[in-house]
């Protein structure tokens, strides 16, 4: 497959379709003129539907990590409790500390979800005003029980819930209003199937009020700047116009497919990978009932040479999967089913994996 593009089935970035690239290649426009304002306004209803919110959806020219740091700087006044159950939720704790905030970690073993009961007990201390949780922890393939977690946070007045929906957004419901989340944030390169470089987030009125009371929010990621510019259908700083055009294209595709159909497609494809895991004698790293809907973290209980599997798959078939993240490298491997994939495209990957396993 030398010289040919590699089809990505990694947890992100994922494959970007030719039609999306075509939508991004239109002539450039000014970001302070009517054309951009019209573009910004046009995509708001579709984004609000995806976030299931009546609040505005802001666009940030950054990875999602920019908005993660922004959330800590804009919202944490007393202390933040970071729910940690894998590499990316652990990084939230690191970010909180680097921002100079009082932070504690509520830890679950890697491969296990956050326990709502333990969260309730920690919040009962009254010392925290913010909680962060990763909806879908890609390092371990665990999806956290957000309905239960949100219900716990609601029982503690003054505590703001922050949801990292980077790898779940648009593949499963992420209802900001129902969860009463202060912030839900995501990135472009996961289930939205866009190139990296655009973050999207929505902020509650309570979160905007909290931000107004906190000094040293900075400028680039100041929530109040995003809100003030939103009123003019603009962004605080120069936006990634090409990516936003790609986003408009994706929203049109999502509308044509239908949200419920989109959710059902991701569930079907996820089920195909799960069936393959069991058929090949592997095990799931995440427990039943808490398995990610957008990727599968496969436990290497068979003791195969994961690095060789990945090499064969790439060289012989032009597909890329992930060989495990951080301390799980080699002990697991991860297969994504998010974005534009279909039964046909995923079936081709699984067939190639079957063949590669016979060559190990």
JSON list of C-alpha atoms in Angstrom, two decimals, residues 91-315:
[
{"chain": "A", "resi": 91, "resn": "UNK", "atom": "CA", "xyz": [-5.28, 15.30, 31.98]},
{"chain": "A", "resi": 92, "resn": "UNK", "atom": "CA", "xyz": [-8.18, 17.41, 33.21]},
{"chain": "A", "resi": 93, "resn": "UNK", "atom": "CA", "xyz": [-6.65, 17.16, 36.68]},
{"chain": "A", "resi": 94, "resn": "UNK", "atom": "CA", "xyz": [-3.26, 18.15, 35.28]},
{"chain": "A", "resi": 95, "resn": "UNK", "atom": "CA", "xyz": [-4.79, 21.14, 33.47]},
{"chain": "A", "resi": 96, "resn": "UNK", "atom": "CA", "xyz": [-6.59, 22.26, 36.63]},
{"chain": "A", "resi": 97, "resn": "UNK", "atom": "CA", "xyz": [-3.36, 22.21, 38.60]},
{"chain": "A", "resi": 98, "resn": "UNK", "atom": "CA", "xyz": [-1.40, 24.02, 35.89]},
{"chain": "A", "resi": 99, "resn": "UNK", "atom": "CA", "xyz": [-4.03, 26.76, 35.90]},
{"chain": "A", "resi": 100, "resn": "UNK", "atom": "CA", "xyz": [-3.27, 27.30, 39.58]},
{"chain": "A", "resi": 101, "resn": "UNK", "atom": "CA", "xyz": [-6.63, 26.06, 40.82]},
{"chain": "A", "resi": 102, "resn": "UNK", "atom": "CA", "xyz": [-7.32, 24.00, 43.92]},
{"chain": "A", "resi": 103, "resn": "UNK", "atom": "CA", "xyz": [-8.05, 20.59, 42.42]},
{"chain": "A", "resi": 104, "resn": "UNK", "atom": "CA", "xyz": [-8.66, 17.06, 43.58]},
{"chain": "A", "resi": 105, "resn": "UNK", "atom": "CA", "xyz": [-9.10, 13.86, 41.60]},
{"chain": "A", "resi": 106, "resn": "UNK", "atom": "CA", "xyz": [-11.93, 11.37, 42.04]},
{"chain": "A", "resi": 107, "resn": "UNK", "atom": "CA", "xyz": [-10.29, 8.27, 40.61]},
{"chain": "A", "resi": 108, "resn": "UNK", "atom": "CA", "xyz": [-11.67, 5.07, 39.20]},
{"chain": "A", "resi": 109, "resn": "UNK", "atom": "CA", "xyz": [-9.40, 2.28, 38.05]},
{"chain": "A", "resi": 110, "resn": "UNK", "atom": "CA", "xyz": [-8.60, 2.48, 34.33]},
{"chain": "A", "resi": 111, "resn": "UNK", "atom": "CA", "xyz": [-11.28, 0.47, 32.58]},
{"chain": "A", "resi": 112, "resn": "UNK", "atom": "CA", "xyz": [-13.97, 1.28, 35.17]},
{"chain": "A", "resi": 113, "resn": "UNK", "atom": "CA", "xyz": [-16.53, 4.13, 35.07]},
{"chain": "A", "resi": 114, "resn": "UNK", "atom": "CA", "xyz": [-16.94, 6.89, 37.61]},
{"chain": "A", "resi": 115, "resn": "UNK", "atom": "CA", "xyz": [-19.11, 5.82, 40.55]},
{"chain": "A", "resi": 116, "resn": "UNK", "atom": "CA", "xyz": [-21.97, 8.34, 41.06]},
{"chain": "A", "resi": 117, "resn": "UNK", "atom": "CA", "xyz": [-22.18, 7.35, 44.72]},
{"chain": "A", "resi": 118, "resn": "UNK", "atom": "CA", "xyz": [-18.53, 8.20, 45.31]},
{"chain": "A", "resi": 119, "resn": "UNK", "atom": "CA", "xyz": [-19.04, 11.49, 43.48]},
{"chain": "A", "resi": 120, "resn": "UNK", "atom": "CA", "xyz": [-21.99, 12.32, 45.74]},
{"chain": "A", "resi": 121, "resn": "UNK", "atom": "CA", "xyz": [-19.90, 11.63, 48.84]},
{"chain": "A", "resi": 122, "resn": "UNK", "atom": "CA", "xyz": [-17.04, 13.86, 47.67]},
{"chain": "A", "resi": 123, "resn": "UNK", "atom": "CA", "xyz": [-19.35, 16.72, 46.73]},
{"chain": "A", "resi": 124, "resn": "UNK", "atom": "CA", "xyz": [-21.00, 16.53, 50.16]},
{"chain": "A", "resi": 125, "resn": "UNK", "atom": "CA", "xyz": [-17.86, 18.12, 51.61]},
{"chain": "A", "resi": 126, "resn": "UNK", "atom": "CA", "xyz": [-19.04, 21.42, 50.13]},
{"chain": "A", "resi": 127, "resn": "UNK", "atom": "CA", "xyz": [-15.54, 22.43, 49.03]},
{"chain": "A", "resi": 128, "resn": "UNK", "atom": "CA", "xyz": [-16.02, 22.05, 45.27]},
{"chain": "A", "resi": 129, "resn": "UNK", "atom": "CA", "xyz": [-17.79, 24.47, 42.95]},
{"chain": "A", "resi": 130, "resn": "UNK", "atom": "CA", "xyz": [-16.98, 22.66, 39.68]},
{"chain": "A", "resi": 131, "resn": "UNK", "atom": "CA", "xyz": [-16.91, 19.02, 38.51]},
{"chain": "A", "resi": 132, "resn": "UNK", "atom": "CA", "xyz": [-15.34, 17.79, 35.29]},
{"chain": "A", "resi": 133, "resn": "UNK", "atom": "CA", "xyz": [-16.18, 14.46, 33.69]},
{"chain": "A", "resi": 134, "resn": "UNK", "atom": "CA", "xyz": [-15.23, 12.85, 30.40]},
{"chain": "A", "resi": 135, "resn": "UNK", "atom": "CA", "xyz": [-18.34, 11.35, 28.83]},
{"chain": "A", "resi": 136, "resn": "UNK", "atom": "CA", "xyz": [-16.47, 8.87, 26.64]},
{"chain": "A", "resi": 137, "resn": "UNK", "atom": "CA", "xyz": [-12.95, 8.00, 27.82]},
{"chain": "A", "resi": 138, "resn": "UNK", "atom": "CA", "xyz": [-11.20, 6.93, 24.63]},
{"chain": "A", "resi": 139, "resn": "UNK", "atom": "CA", "xyz": [-8.04, 5.62, 26.31]},
{"chain": "A", "resi": 140, "resn": "UNK", "atom": "CA", "xyz": [-10.00, 2.80, 27.97]},
{"chain": "A", "resi": 141, "resn": "UNK", "atom": "CA", "xyz": [-13.16, 2.57, 25.88]},
{"chain": "A", "resi": 142, "resn": "UNK", "atom": "CA", "xyz": [-15.36, 3.44, 28.87]},
{"chain": "A", "resi": 143, "resn": "UNK", "atom": "CA", "xyz": [-18.50, 5.55, 28.63]},
{"chain": "A", "resi": 144, "resn": "UNK", "atom": "CA", "xyz": [-19.45, 7.17, 31.93]},
{"chain": "A", "resi": 145, "resn": "UNK", "atom": "CA", "xyz": [-23.07, 7.16, 33.23]},
{"chain": "A", "resi": 146, "resn": "UNK", "atom": "CA", "xyz": [-23.74, 10.85, 32.59]},
{"chain": "A", "resi": 147, "resn": "UNK", "atom": "CA", "xyz": [-27.44, 10.72, 33.39]},
{"chain": "A", "resi": 148, "resn": "UNK", "atom": "CA", "xyz": [-26.64, 9.45, 36.90]},
{"chain": "A", "resi": 149, "resn": "UNK", "atom": "CA", "xyz": [-23.65, 11.78, 37.31]},
{"chain": "A", "resi": 150, "resn": "UNK", "atom": "CA", "xyz": [-25.70, 14.80, 36.25]},
{"chain": "A", "resi": 151, "resn": "UNK", "atom": "CA", "xyz": [-28.44, 13.84, 38.72]},
{"chain": "A", "resi": 152, "resn": "UNK", "atom": "CA", "xyz": [-25.85, 13.73, 41.52]},
{"chain": "A", "resi": 153, "resn": "UNK", "atom": "CA", "xyz": [-24.43, 17.15, 40.66]},
{"chain": "A", "resi": 154, "resn": "UNK", "atom": "CA", "xyz": [-27.93, 18.66, 40.58]},
{"chain": "A", "resi": 155, "resn": "UNK", "atom": "CA", "xyz": [-28.30, 17.70, 44.25]},
{"chain": "A", "resi": 156, "resn": "UNK", "atom": "CA", "xyz": [-25.43, 20.04, 45.16]},
{"chain": "A", "resi": 157, "resn": "UNK", "atom": "CA", "xyz": [-26.42, 23.68, 44.58]},
{"chain": "A", "resi": 158, "resn": "UNK", "atom": "CA", "xyz": [-23.67, 25.91, 43.29]},
{"chain": "A", "resi": 159, "resn": "UNK", "atom": "CA", "xyz": [-21.67, 23.07, 41.74]},
{"chain": "A", "resi": 160, "resn": "UNK", "atom": "CA", "xyz": [-21.20, 23.41, 37.98]},
{"chain": "A", "resi": 161, "resn": "UNK", "atom": "CA", "xyz": [-20.96, 20.29, 35.80]},
{"chain": "A", "resi": 162, "resn": "UNK", "atom": "CA", "xyz": [-18.48, 20.31, 32.91]},
{"chain": "A", "resi": 163, "resn": "UNK", "atom": "CA", "xyz": [-18.82, 17.54, 30.31]},
{"chain": "A", "resi": 164, "resn": "UNK", "atom": "CA", "xyz": [-16.05, 16.60, 27.90]},
{"chain": "A", "resi": 165, "resn": "UNK", "atom": "CA", "xyz": [-18.00, 15.11, 24.98]},
{"chain": "A", "resi": 166, "resn": "UNK", "atom": "CA", "xyz": [-15.06, 15.12, 22.57]},
{"chain": "A", "resi": 167, "resn": "UNK", "atom": "CA", "xyz": [-15.49, 11.55, 21.37]},
{"chain": "A", "resi": 168, "resn": "UNK", "atom": "CA", "xyz": [-19.22, 11.05, 21.96]},
{"chain": "A", "resi": 169, "resn": "UNK", "atom": "CA", "xyz": [-20.68, 14.21, 20.43]},
{"chain": "A", "resi": 170, "resn": "UNK", "atom": "CA", "xyz": [-23.04, 13.60, 17.48]},
{"chain": "A", "resi": 171, "resn": "UNK", "atom": "CA", "xyz": [-22.76, 9.81, 17.87]},
{"chain": "A", "resi": 172, "resn": "UNK", "atom": "CA", "xyz": [-24.98, 9.63, 20.96]},
{"chain": "A", "resi": 173, "resn": "UNK", "atom": "CA", "xyz": [-27.22, 12.23, 22.64]},
{"chain": "A", "resi": 174, "resn": "UNK", "atom": "CA", "xyz": [-25.41, 14.86, 24.72]},
{"chain": "A", "resi": 175, "resn": "UNK", "atom": "CA", "xyz": [-28.33, 16.86, 26.13]},
{"chain": "A", "resi": 176, "resn": "UNK", "atom": "CA", "xyz": [-26.94, 20.00, 27.76]},
{"chain": "A", "resi": 177, "resn": "UNK", "atom": "CA", "xyz": [-30.30, 21.24, 29.01]},
{"chain": "A", "resi": 178, "resn": "UNK", "atom": "CA", "xyz": [-31.41, 17.87, 30.43]},
{"chain": "A", "resi": 179, "resn": "UNK", "atom": "CA", "xyz": [-28.06, 17.36, 32.16]},
{"chain": "A", "resi": 180, "resn": "UNK", "atom": "CA", "xyz": [-28.07, 21.01, 33.28]},
{"chain": "A", "resi": 181, "resn": "UNK", "atom": "CA", "xyz": [-24.40, 21.06, 32.30]},
{"chain": "A", "resi": 182, "resn": "UNK", "atom": "CA", "xyz": [-22.49, 24.31, 32.75]},
{"chain": "A", "resi": 183, "resn": "UNK", "atom": "CA", "xyz": [-20.32, 23.46, 29.74]},
{"chain": "A", "resi": 184, "resn": "UNK", "atom": "CA", "xyz": [-20.34, 20.73, 27.12]},
{"chain": "A", "resi": 185, "resn": "UNK", "atom": "CA", "xyz": [-17.40, 20.79, 24.74]},
{"chain": "A", "resi": 186, "resn": "UNK", "atom": "CA", "xyz": [-16.21, 18.79, 21.76]},
{"chain": "A", "resi": 187, "resn": "UNK", "atom": "CA", "xyz": [-13.71, 18.77, 18.91]},
{"chain": "A", "resi": 188, "resn": "UNK", "atom": "CA", "xyz": [-14.06, 18.54, 15.15]},
{"chain": "A", "resi": 189, "resn": "UNK", "atom": "CA", "xyz": [-11.92, 15.48, 14.43]},
{"chain": "A", "resi": 190, "resn": "UNK", "atom": "CA", "xyz": [-13.95, 12.75, 16.10]},
{"chain": "A", "resi": 191, "resn": "UNK", "atom": "CA", "xyz": [-17.53, 11.71, 15.23]},
{"chain": "A", "resi": 192, "resn": "UNK", "atom": "CA", "xyz": [-18.09, 14.94, 13.27]},
{"chain": "A", "resi": 193, "resn": "UNK", "atom": "CA", "xyz": [-15.48, 13.59, 10.82]},
{"chain": "A", "resi": 194, "resn": "UNK", "atom": "CA", "xyz": [-13.77, 16.92, 10.17]},
{"chain": "A", "resi": 195, "resn": "UNK", "atom": "CA", "xyz": [-10.06, 17.71, 10.24]},
{"chain": "A", "resi": 196, "resn": "UNK", "atom": "CA", "xyz": [-8.65, 18.81, 13.62]},
{"chain": "A", "resi": 197, "resn": "UNK", "atom": "CA", "xyz": [-8.54, 22.46, 14.65]},
{"chain": "A", "resi": 198, "resn": "UNK", "atom": "CA", "xyz": [-12.09, 23.45, 15.62]},
{"chain": "A", "resi": 199, "resn": "UNK", "atom": "CA", "xyz": [-13.64, 23.17, 19.08]},
{"chain": "A", "resi": 200, "resn": "UNK", "atom": "CA", "xyz": [-17.33, 23.66, 19.77]},
{"chain": "A", "resi": 201, "resn": "UNK", "atom": "CA", "xyz": [-18.89, 24.33, 23.14]},
{"chain": "A", "resi": 202, "resn": "UNK", "atom": "CA", "xyz": [-22.03, 25.57, 24.83]},
{"chain": "A", "resi": 203, "resn": "UNK", "atom": "CA", "xyz": [-22.21, 27.41, 28.15]},
{"chain": "A", "resi": 204, "resn": "UNK", "atom": "CA", "xyz": [-25.10, 27.81, 30.60]},
{"chain": "A", "resi": 205, "resn": "UNK", "atom": "CA", "xyz": [-26.31, 31.13, 31.97]},
{"chain": "A", "resi": 206, "resn": "UNK", "atom": "CA", "xyz": [-25.08, 30.08, 35.42]},
{"chain": "A", "resi": 207, "resn": "UNK", "atom": "CA", "xyz": [-21.63, 29.45, 33.97]},
{"chain": "A", "resi": 208, "resn": "UNK", "atom": "CA", "xyz": [-21.55, 32.87, 32.30]},
{"chain": "A", "resi": 209, "resn": "UNK", "atom": "CA", "xyz": [-22.53, 34.46, 35.62]},
{"chain": "A", "resi": 210, "resn": "UNK", "atom": "CA", "xyz": [-19.74, 32.56, 37.39]},
{"chain": "A", "resi": 211, "resn": "UNK", "atom": "CA", "xyz": [-17.22, 33.63, 34.74]},
{"chain": "A", "resi": 212, "resn": "UNK", "atom": "CA", "xyz": [-18.15, 37.28, 35.20]},
{"chain": "A", "resi": 213, "resn": "UNK", "atom": "CA", "xyz": [-17.09, 37.01, 38.85]},
{"chain": "A", "resi": 214, "resn": "UNK", "atom": "CA", "xyz": [-13.68, 35.45, 38.18]},
{"chain": "A", "resi": 215, "resn": "UNK", "atom": "CA", "xyz": [-10.59, 37.56, 37.35]},
{"chain": "A", "resi": 216, "resn": "UNK", "atom": "CA", "xyz": [-7.67, 36.45, 35.18]},
{"chain": "A", "resi": 217, "resn": "UNK", "atom": "CA", "xyz": [-9.78, 34.59, 32.64]},
{"chain": "A", "resi": 218, "resn": "UNK", "atom": "CA", "xyz": [-7.40, 35.67, 29.88]},
{"chain": "A", "resi": 219, "resn": "UNK", "atom": "CA", "xyz": [-8.65, 36.88, 26.52]},
{"chain": "A", "resi": 220, "resn": "UNK", "atom": "CA", "xyz": [-8.51, 34.20, 23.82]},
{"chain": "A", "resi": 221, "resn": "UNK", "atom": "CA", "xyz": [-10.73, 31.82, 25.78]},
{"chain": "A", "resi": 222, "resn": "UNK", "atom": "CA", "xyz": [-12.81, 34.28, 27.82]},
{"chain": "A", "resi": 223, "resn": "UNK", "atom": "CA", "xyz": [-16.39, 32.98, 27.86]},
{"chain": "A", "resi": 224, "resn": "UNK", "atom": "CA", "xyz": [-17.75, 36.52, 28.07]},
{"chain": "A", "resi": 225, "resn": "UNK", "atom": "CA", "xyz": [-15.87, 37.46, 24.88]},
{"chain": "A", "resi": 226, "resn": "UNK", "atom": "CA", "xyz": [-17.37, 34.47, 23.10]},
{"chain": "A", "resi": 227, "resn": "UNK", "atom": "CA", "xyz": [-20.84, 35.46, 24.28]},
{"chain": "A", "resi": 228, "resn": "UNK", "atom": "CA", "xyz": [-20.47, 39.12, 23.30]},
{"chain": "A", "resi": 229, "resn": "UNK", "atom": "CA", "xyz": [-19.23, 38.21, 19.84]},
{"chain": "A", "resi": 230, "resn": "UNK", "atom": "CA", "xyz": [-21.93, 35.57, 19.42]},
{"chain": "A", "resi": 231, "resn": "UNK", "atom": "CA", "xyz": [-24.49, 38.38, 19.66]},
{"chain": "A", "resi": 232, "resn": "UNK", "atom": "CA", "xyz": [-22.93, 39.74, 16.44]},
{"chain": "A", "resi": 233, "resn": "UNK", "atom": "CA", "xyz": [-22.63, 36.28, 14.80]},
{"chain": "A", "resi": 234, "resn": "UNK", "atom": "CA", "xyz": [-18.87, 36.46, 15.18]},
{"chain": "A", "resi": 235, "resn": "UNK", "atom": "CA", "xyz": [-16.01, 34.89, 17.10]},
{"chain": "A", "resi": 236, "resn": "UNK", "atom": "CA", "xyz": [-13.62, 36.80, 19.42]},
{"chain": "A", "resi": 237, "resn": "UNK", "atom": "CA", "xyz": [-10.58, 36.10, 17.24]},
{"chain": "A", "resi": 238, "resn": "UNK", "atom": "CA", "xyz": [-9.94, 35.02, 13.66]},
{"chain": "A", "resi": 239, "resn": "UNK", "atom": "CA", "xyz": [-11.88, 31.78, 13.05]},
{"chain": "A", "resi": 240, "resn": "UNK", "atom": "CA", "xyz": [-10.88, 28.78, 10.95]},
{"chain": "A", "resi": 241, "resn": "UNK", "atom": "CA", "xyz": [-13.30, 29.65, 8.17]},
{"chain": "A", "resi": 242, "resn": "UNK", "atom": "CA", "xyz": [-12.57, 26.60, 6.02]},
{"chain": "A", "resi": 243, "resn": "UNK", "atom": "CA", "xyz": [-13.32, 24.23, 8.90]},
{"chain": "A", "resi": 244, "resn": "UNK", "atom": "CA", "xyz": [-16.53, 26.06, 9.69]},
{"chain": "A", "resi": 245, "resn": "UNK", "atom": "CA", "xyz": [-17.60, 25.62, 6.08]},
{"chain": "A", "resi": 246, "resn": "UNK", "atom": "CA", "xyz": [-16.82, 21.94, 6.48]},
{"chain": "A", "resi": 247, "resn": "UNK", "atom": "CA", "xyz": [-18.93, 21.95, 9.62]},
{"chain": "A", "resi": 248, "resn": "UNK", "atom": "CA", "xyz": [-21.86, 23.44, 7.71]},
{"chain": "A", "resi": 249, "resn": "UNK", "atom": "CA", "xyz": [-21.52, 20.60, 5.20]},
{"chain": "A", "resi": 250, "resn": "UNK", "atom": "CA", "xyz": [-21.48, 17.99, 7.97]},
{"chain": "A", "resi": 251, "resn": "UNK", "atom": "CA", "xyz": [-24.56, 19.52, 9.59]},
{"chain": "A", "resi": 252, "resn": "UNK", "atom": "CA", "xyz": [-26.37, 19.25, 6.26]},
{"chain": "A", "resi": 253, "resn": "UNK", "atom": "CA", "xyz": [-25.39, 15.58, 6.05]},
{"chain": "A", "resi": 254, "resn": "UNK", "atom": "CA", "xyz": [-26.50, 14.95, 9.62]},
{"chain": "A", "resi": 255, "resn": "UNK", "atom": "CA", "xyz": [-29.84, 16.63, 8.94]},
{"chain": "A", "resi": 256, "resn": "UNK", "atom": "CA", "xyz": [-30.31, 14.47, 5.83]},
{"chain": "A", "resi": 257, "resn": "UNK", "atom": "CA", "xyz": [-29.48, 11.28, 7.71]},
{"chain": "A", "resi": 258, "resn": "UNK", "atom": "CA", "xyz": [-31.56, 12.21, 10.74]},
{"chain": "A", "resi": 259, "resn": "UNK", "atom": "CA", "xyz": [-30.22, 12.32, 14.28]},
{"chain": "A", "resi": 260, "resn": "UNK", "atom": "CA", "xyz": [-31.92, 9.15, 15.45]},
{"chain": "A", "resi": 261, "resn": "UNK", "atom": "CA", "xyz": [-30.69, 7.30, 12.37]},
{"chain": "A", "resi": 262, "resn": "UNK", "atom": "CA", "xyz": [-27.18, 8.62, 13.03]},
{"chain": "A", "resi": 263, "resn": "UNK", "atom": "CA", "xyz": [-27.25, 7.40, 16.62]},
{"chain": "A", "resi": 264, "resn": "UNK", "atom": "CA", "xyz": [-28.60, 4.02, 15.49]},
{"chain": "A", "resi": 265, "resn": "UNK", "atom": "CA", "xyz": [-25.88, 3.69, 12.82]},
{"chain": "A", "resi": 266, "resn": "UNK", "atom": "CA", "xyz": [-23.13, 4.27, 15.36]},
{"chain": "A", "resi": 267, "resn": "UNK", "atom": "CA", "xyz": [-24.72, 1.69, 17.66]},
{"chain": "A", "resi": 268, "resn": "UNK", "atom": "CA", "xyz": [-24.93, -0.89, 14.86]},
{"chain": "A", "resi": 269, "resn": "UNK", "atom": "CA", "xyz": [-21.33, -0.39, 13.83]},
{"chain": "A", "resi": 270, "resn": "UNK", "atom": "CA", "xyz": [-20.18, -0.55, 17.44]},
{"chain": "A", "resi": 271, "resn": "UNK", "atom": "CA", "xyz": [-22.04, -3.84, 17.74]},
{"chain": "A", "resi": 272, "resn": "UNK", "atom": "CA", "xyz": [-20.25, -5.22, 14.68]},
{"chain": "A", "resi": 273, "resn": "UNK", "atom": "CA", "xyz": [-16.88, -4.56, 16.31]},
{"chain": "A", "resi": 274, "resn": "UNK", "atom": "CA", "xyz": [-18.07, -6.09, 19.58]},
{"chain": "A", "resi": 275, "resn": "UNK", "atom": "CA", "xyz": [-19.16, -9.22, 17.69]},
{"chain": "A", "resi": 276, "resn": "UNK", "atom": "CA", "xyz": [-15.74, -9.39, 16.03]},
{"chain": "A", "resi": 277, "resn": "UNK", "atom": "CA", "xyz": [-13.97, -9.10, 19.41]},
{"chain": "A", "resi": 278, "resn": "UNK", "atom": "CA", "xyz": [-15.87, -12.06, 20.77]},
{"chain": "A", "resi": 279, "resn": "UNK", "atom": "CA", "xyz": [-15.58, -14.12, 17.58]},
{"chain": "A", "resi": 280, "resn": "UNK", "atom": "CA", "xyz": [-11.80, -13.72, 17.61]},
{"chain": "A", "resi": 281, "resn": "UNK", "atom": "CA", "xyz": [-11.50, -14.72, 21.25]},
{"chain": "A", "resi": 282, "resn": "UNK", "atom": "CA", "xyz": [-10.51, -11.31, 22.56]},
{"chain": "A", "resi": 283, "resn": "UNK", "atom": "CA", "xyz": [-12.02, -9.56, 25.58]},
{"chain": "A", "resi": 284, "resn": "UNK", "atom": "CA", "xyz": [-13.32, -6.04, 26.14]},
{"chain": "A", "resi": 285, "resn": "UNK", "atom": "CA", "xyz": [-11.26, -3.78, 28.37]},
{"chain": "A", "resi": 286, "resn": "UNK", "atom": "CA", "xyz": [-14.38, -1.89, 29.50]},
{"chain": "A", "resi": 287, "resn": "UNK", "atom": "CA", "xyz": [-17.11, -3.68, 31.46]},
{"chain": "A", "resi": 288, "resn": "UNK", "atom": "CA", "xyz": [-20.44, -4.56, 29.89]},
{"chain": "A", "resi": 289, "resn": "UNK", "atom": "CA", "xyz": [-22.90, -1.69, 30.17]},
{"chain": "A", "resi": 290, "resn": "UNK", "atom": "CA", "xyz": [-20.15, 0.93, 30.16]},
{"chain": "A", "resi": 291, "resn": "UNK", "atom": "CA", "xyz": [-18.59, 0.39, 26.72]},
{"chain": "A", "resi": 292, "resn": "UNK", "atom": "CA", "xyz": [-17.94, 3.32, 24.42]},
{"chain": "A", "resi": 293, "resn": "UNK", "atom": "CA", "xyz": [-20.40, 3.71, 21.54]},
{"chain": "A", "resi": 294, "resn": "UNK", "atom": "CA", "xyz": [-17.78, 5.19, 19.21]},
{"chain": "A", "resi": 295, "resn": "UNK", "atom": "CA", "xyz": [-14.75, 2.96, 19.66]},
{"chain": "A", "resi": 296, "resn": "UNK", "atom": "CA", "xyz": [-13.83, -0.41, 21.10]},
{"chain": "A", "resi": 297, "resn": "UNK", "atom": "CA", "xyz": [-10.87, -0.92, 23.44]},
{"chain": "A", "resi": 298, "resn": "UNK", "atom": "CA", "xyz": [-9.85, -4.53, 22.92]},
{"chain": "A", "resi": 299, "resn": "UNK", "atom": "CA", "xyz": [-7.97, -6.30, 25.70]},
{"chain": "A", "resi": 300, "resn": "UNK", "atom": "CA", "xyz": [-5.00, -8.25, 24.34]},
{"chain": "A", "resi": 301, "resn": "UNK", "atom": "CA", "xyz": [-5.79, -11.36, 26.36]},
{"chain": "A", "resi": 302, "resn": "UNK", "atom": "CA", "xyz": [-4.51, -13.49, 23.47]},
{"chain": "A", "resi": 303, "resn": "UNK", "atom": "CA", "xyz": [-1.05, -11.96, 23.85]},
{"chain": "A", "resi": 304, "resn": "UNK", "atom": "CA", "xyz": [-0.64, -11.12, 20.15]},
{"chain": "A", "resi": 305, "resn": "UNK", "atom": "CA", "xyz": [2.08, -8.84, 18.80]},
{"chain": "A", "resi": 306, "resn": "UNK", "atom": "CA", "xyz": [-0.04, -5.69, 18.53]},
{"chain": "A", "resi": 307, "resn": "UNK", "atom": "CA", "xyz": [2.70, -3.67, 16.84]},
{"chain": "A", "resi": 308, "resn": "UNK", "atom": "CA", "xyz": [3.04, -6.30, 14.12]},
{"chain": "A", "resi": 309, "resn": "UNK", "atom": "CA", "xyz": [-0.74, -6.44, 13.66]},
{"chain": "A", "resi": 310, "resn": "UNK", "atom": "CA", "xyz": [-0.85, -2.69, 13.13]},
{"chain": "A", "resi": 311, "resn": "UNK", "atom": "CA", "xyz": [2.07, -2.82, 10.70]},
{"chain": "A", "resi": 312, "resn": "UNK", "atom": "CA", "xyz": [0.52, -5.60, 8.62]},
{"chain": "A", "resi": 313, "resn": "UNK", "atom": "CA", "xyz": [-2.85, -3.88, 8.56]},
{"chain": "A", "resi": 314, "resn": "UNK", "atom": "CA", "xyz": [-1.32, -0.63, 7.35]},
{"chain": "A", "resi": 315, "resn": "UNK", "atom": "CA", "xyz": [1.15, -2.09, 4.82]}
]
